[in-house]
PDB file of C-alpha atoms in Angstrom:
ATOM      1  CA  MET A   1     -17.860   5.483  15.198  1.00  0.00           C
ATOM      2  CA  SER A   2     -16.906   8.756  13.929  1.00  0.00           C
ATOM      3  CA  PHE A   3     -13.487  10.335  13.719  1.00  0.00           C
ATOM      4  CA  THR A   4     -13.353  14.573  13.162  1.00  0.00           C
ATOM      5  CA  ARG A   5      -9.754  14.233  11.661  1.00  0.00           C
ATOM      6  CA  THR A   6      -6.781  12.146  10.930  1.00  0.00           C
ATOM      7  CA  GLY A   7      -3.219  12.950  10.945  1.00  0.00           C
ATOM      8  CA  VAL A   8       0.316  11.181  10.750  1.00  0.00           C
ATOM      9  CA  ILE A   9       2.916  12.461  13.215  1.00  0.00           C
ATOM     10  CA  LEU A  10       6.865  12.209  12.389  1.00  0.00           C
ATOM     11  CA  TYR A  11       8.933  11.831  15.402  1.00  0.00           C
ATOM     12  CA  VAL A  12      12.525  13.033  14.056  1.00  0.00           C
ATOM     13  CA  ASP A  13      15.728  14.230  15.819  1.00  0.00           C
ATOM     14  CA  GLU A  14      16.540  16.544  12.631  1.00  0.00           C
ATOM     15  CA  TYR A  15      13.991  18.530  13.782  1.00  0.00           C
ATOM     16  CA  VAL A  16      14.425  21.907  12.446  1.00  0.00           C
ATOM     17  CA  GLU A  17      15.720  20.568   9.121  1.00  0.00           C
ATOM     18  CA  CYS A  18      12.547  18.364   8.613  1.00  0.00           C
ATOM     19  CA  VAL A  19      10.314  21.326   9.444  1.00  0.00           C
ATOM     20  CA  ASP A  20      12.319  23.217   6.706  1.00  0.00           C
ATOM     21  CA  PHE A  21      11.778  20.642   4.192  1.00  0.00           C
ATOM     22  CA  TYR A  22       8.121  19.922   4.687  1.00  0.00           C
ATOM     23  CA  ARG A  23       7.367  23.907   4.503  1.00  0.00           C
ATOM     24  CA  ASP A  24      10.230  25.170   2.259  1.00  0.00           C
ATOM     25  CA  VAL A  25      10.787  22.180  -0.412  1.00  0.00           C
ATOM     26  CA  ILE A  26       7.272  20.219  -0.233  1.00  0.00           C
ATOM     27  CA  GLY A  27       5.642  23.498   0.095  1.00  0.00           C
ATOM     28  CA  LEU A  28       2.884  22.438   2.855  1.00  0.00           C
ATOM     29  CA  PRO A  29       1.345  25.323   4.752  1.00  0.00           C
ATOM     30  CA  VAL A  30       1.975  25.537   8.243  1.00  0.00           C
ATOM     31  CA  ALA A  31      -1.257  25.207  10.335  1.00  0.00           C
ATOM     32  CA  PHE A  32       0.114  25.811  13.698  1.00  0.00           C
ATOM     33  CA  ASP A  33       3.402  25.301  15.865  1.00  0.00           C
ATOM     34  CA  THR A  34       5.197  25.296  19.491  1.00  0.00           C
ATOM     35  CA  PRO A  35       8.596  25.128  20.151  1.00  0.00           C
ATOM     36  CA  ASP A  36       8.736  21.160  19.765  1.00  0.00           C
ATOM     37  CA  LEU A  37       6.132  20.429  17.223  1.00  0.00           C
ATOM     38  CA  THR A  38       4.833  22.152  13.563  1.00  0.00           C
ATOM     39  CA  CYS A  39       1.618  20.945  12.354  1.00  0.00           C
ATOM     40  CA  PHE A  40       1.342  21.464   8.462  1.00  0.00           C
ATOM     41  CA  GLU A  41      -1.914  21.004   6.307  1.00  0.00           C
ATOM     42  CA  PHE A  42      -1.873  18.094   4.503  1.00  0.00           C
ATOM     43  CA  GLY A  43      -4.799  17.474   2.189  1.00  0.00           C
ATOM     44  CA  ALA A  44      -7.872  16.807   4.648  1.00  0.00           C
ATOM     45  CA  SER A  45      -5.848  15.524   6.984  1.00  0.00           C
ATOM     46  CA  TYR A  46      -2.763  16.702   8.992  1.00  0.00           C
ATOM     47  CA  LEU A  47       1.318  16.188   8.881  1.00  0.00           C
ATOM     48  CA  MET A  48       2.601  16.901  12.360  1.00  0.00           C
ATOM     49  CA  VAL A  49       6.561  17.033  12.708  1.00  0.00           C
ATOM     50  CA  GLU A  50       7.683  16.579  16.343  1.00  0.00           C
ATOM     51  CA  ARG A  51      10.986  16.304  18.175  1.00  0.00           C
ATOM     52  CA  GLY A  52      11.534  12.535  18.668  1.00  0.00           C
ATOM     53  CA  ASP A  53       9.133  10.789  20.863  1.00  0.00           C
ATOM     54  CA  ASP A  54       9.791  10.680  24.246  1.00  0.00           C
ATOM     55  CA  ASP A  55       8.105   7.176  24.756  1.00  0.00           C
ATOM     56  CA  HIS A  56       8.531   6.360  28.549  1.00  0.00           C
ATOM     57  CA  GLY A  57      12.113   5.331  28.399  1.00  0.00           C
ATOM     58  CA  SER A  58      12.265   4.006  24.680  1.00  0.00           C
ATOM     59  CA  THR A  59      15.636   3.483  23.104  1.00  0.00           C
ATOM     60  CA  PRO A  60      16.564   4.230  19.730  1.00  0.00           C
ATOM     61  CA  ASP A  61      15.867   0.468  18.695  1.00  0.00           C
ATOM     62  CA  THR A  62      12.423   0.338  20.275  1.00  0.00           C
ATOM     63  CA  ARG A  63      11.361   4.259  19.701  1.00  0.00           C
ATOM     64  CA  HIS A  64       8.629   4.947  17.187  1.00  0.00           C
ATOM     65  CA  SER A  65       9.232   7.059  14.521  1.00  0.00           C
ATOM     66  CA  MET A  66       5.854   7.967  13.173  1.00  0.00           C
ATOM     67  CA  CYS A  67       2.207   7.883  14.677  1.00  0.00           C
ATOM     68  CA  LEU A  68      -1.251   7.559  12.918  1.00  0.00           C
ATOM     69  CA  ARG A  69      -3.340  10.030  15.060  1.00  0.00           C
ATOM     70  CA  ILE A  70      -6.844  10.140  14.900  1.00  0.00           C
ATOM     71  CA  ASN A  71      -8.909  12.987  16.394  1.00  0.00           C
ATOM     72  CA  VAL A  72     -12.118  12.127  18.408  1.00  0.00           C
ATOM     73  CA  PRO A  73     -14.708  13.800  20.749  1.00  0.00           C
ATOM     74  CA  ASP A  74     -13.835  11.453  23.858  1.00  0.00           C
ATOM     75  CA  VAL A  75     -10.700  10.066  24.307  1.00  0.00           C
ATOM     76  CA  ARG A  76     -11.325   8.525  27.493  1.00  0.00           C
ATOM     77  CA  ALA A  77     -14.228   6.605  26.146  1.00  0.00           C
ATOM     78  CA  ARG A  78     -12.004   5.355  23.040  1.00  0.00           C
ATOM     79  CA  ALA A  79      -9.381   4.144  25.348  1.00  0.00           C
ATOM     80  CA  ASP A  80     -11.713   2.472  27.840  1.00  0.00           C
ATOM     81  CA  ALA A  81     -13.251   0.551  24.891  1.00  0.00           C
ATOM     82  CA  LEU A  82      -9.914  -0.592  23.572  1.00  0.00           C
ATOM     83  CA  ALA A  83      -8.836  -1.588  27.056  1.00  0.00           C
ATOM     84  CA  ARG A  84     -12.201  -3.873  26.971  1.00  0.00           C
ATOM     85  CA  GLN A  85     -11.044  -5.573  24.205  1.00  0.00           C
ATOM     86  CA  GLY A  86      -7.382  -6.072  25.779  1.00  0.00           C
ATOM     87  CA  ILE A  87      -5.698  -3.527  23.822  1.00  0.00           C
ATOM     88  CA  GLY A  88      -2.959  -1.811  25.957  1.00  0.00           C
ATOM     89  CA  VAL A  89      -3.531   1.681  26.114  1.00  0.00           C
ATOM     90  CA  ASP A  90      -1.301   4.708  27.526  1.00  0.00           C
ATOM     91  CA  TYR A  91      -3.631   7.341  28.419  1.00  0.00           C
ATOM     92  CA  GLN A  92      -2.289  10.660  28.881  1.00  0.00           C
ATOM     93  CA  GLU A  93      -3.758  14.304  29.965  1.00  0.00           C
ATOM     94  CA  HIS A  94      -1.220  17.196  29.190  1.00  0.00           C
ATOM     95  CA  ASP A  95      -2.025  20.917  29.055  1.00  0.00           C
ATOM     96  CA  TRP A  96      -1.848  20.800  25.435  1.00  0.00           C
ATOM     97  CA  GLY A  97      -4.516  18.240  25.124  1.00  0.00           C
ATOM     98  CA  THR A  98      -5.572  14.339  25.952  1.00  0.00           C
ATOM     99  CA  VAL A  99      -4.108  11.448  24.020  1.00  0.00           C
ATOM    100  CA  ALA A 100      -4.498   7.609  24.321  1.00  0.00           C
ATOM    101  CA  LYS A 101      -1.483   5.794  22.603  1.00  0.00           C
ATOM    102  CA  PHE A 102      -1.756   2.240  21.524  1.00  0.00           C
ATOM    103  CA  THR A 103      -0.178  -0.224  19.251  1.00  0.00           C
ATOM    104  CA  ASP A 104      -1.685  -1.994  16.153  1.00  0.00           C
ATOM    105  CA  PRO A 105      -1.265  -5.554  15.557  1.00  0.00           C
ATOM    106  CA  ALA A 106       2.060  -4.940  13.801  1.00  0.00           C
ATOM    107  CA  GLY A 107       3.461  -2.858  16.632  1.00  0.00           C
ATOM    108  CA  ASN A 108       2.694   0.537  14.505  1.00  0.00           C
ATOM    109  CA  LEU A 109       1.982   3.258  17.216  1.00  0.00           C
ATOM    110  CA  CYS A 110      -1.295   4.988  17.035  1.00  0.00           C
ATOM    111  CA  ALA A 111      -3.128   7.203  19.090  1.00  0.00           C
ATOM    112  CA  PHE A 112      -6.228   8.880  19.845  1.00  0.00           C
ATOM    113  CA  LYS A 113      -6.105  12.788  20.244  1.00  0.00           C
ATOM    114  CA  ASP A 114      -9.029  14.974  21.764  1.00  0.00           C
ATOM    115  CA  ASP A 115     -10.397  17.119  18.849  1.00  0.00           C
ATOM    116  CA  GLU A 116     -11.481  20.259  21.267  1.00  0.00           C
ATOM    117  CA  THR A 117      -7.873  21.464  21.880  1.00  0.00           C
ATOM    118  CA  PHE A 118      -6.455  20.400  18.468  1.00  0.00           C
ATOM    119  CA  GLU A 119      -9.254  22.427  16.457  1.00  0.00           C
ATOM    120  CA  LYS A 120      -8.163  25.623  18.901  1.00  0.00           C
ATOM    121  CA  GLN A 121      -4.521  25.116  17.886  1.00  0.00           C
ATOM    122  CA  MET A 122      -5.375  24.833  14.381  1.00  0.00           C
ATOM    123  CA  ALA A 123      -7.540  28.116  14.860  1.00  0.00           C
ATOM    124  CA  ALA A 124      -4.942  30.144  16.466  1.00  0.00           C
ATOM    125  CA  GLY A 125      -2.794  29.193  13.438  1.00  0.00           C
ATOM    126  CA  PRO A 126       1.133  29.485  13.129  1.00  0.00           C
ATOM    127  CA  GLY A 127       3.219  31.448  15.830  1.00  0.00           C
ATOM    128  CA  ASP A 128       6.680  32.582  15.621  1.00  0.00           C
ATOM    129  CA  VAL A 129       8.014  30.134  18.429  1.00  0.00           C
ATOM    130  CA  ARG A 130      11.132  28.694  16.964  1.00  0.00           C
TER     131      ARG A 130
END
């Protein structure tokens, strides 16, 4: 099983304040950004700060505040492999890429993300979208 990159996603309600904190106070360089997320370089990984998770009708009590993300070449194959093991998977295709969300046995949110679109975002770099 090969992973191309890993990252942590923080889903926050205080988006602007958190972006300012990680960029200006902590000093993390911005890798790329969009109106709803900012991706920071984070060692050999990445830290993504994203506006609150819109996880299918979740409530503040059930909403996830972070996600362990694993970039892979073939999200569909990984999602199918999890499903064969009896793990519930939410497979999603978007214009910004493909993800498959699932939880570990303790309920922590995890996701596979297609490496191809993520690397294109990384190569494009930050923009002035805020």
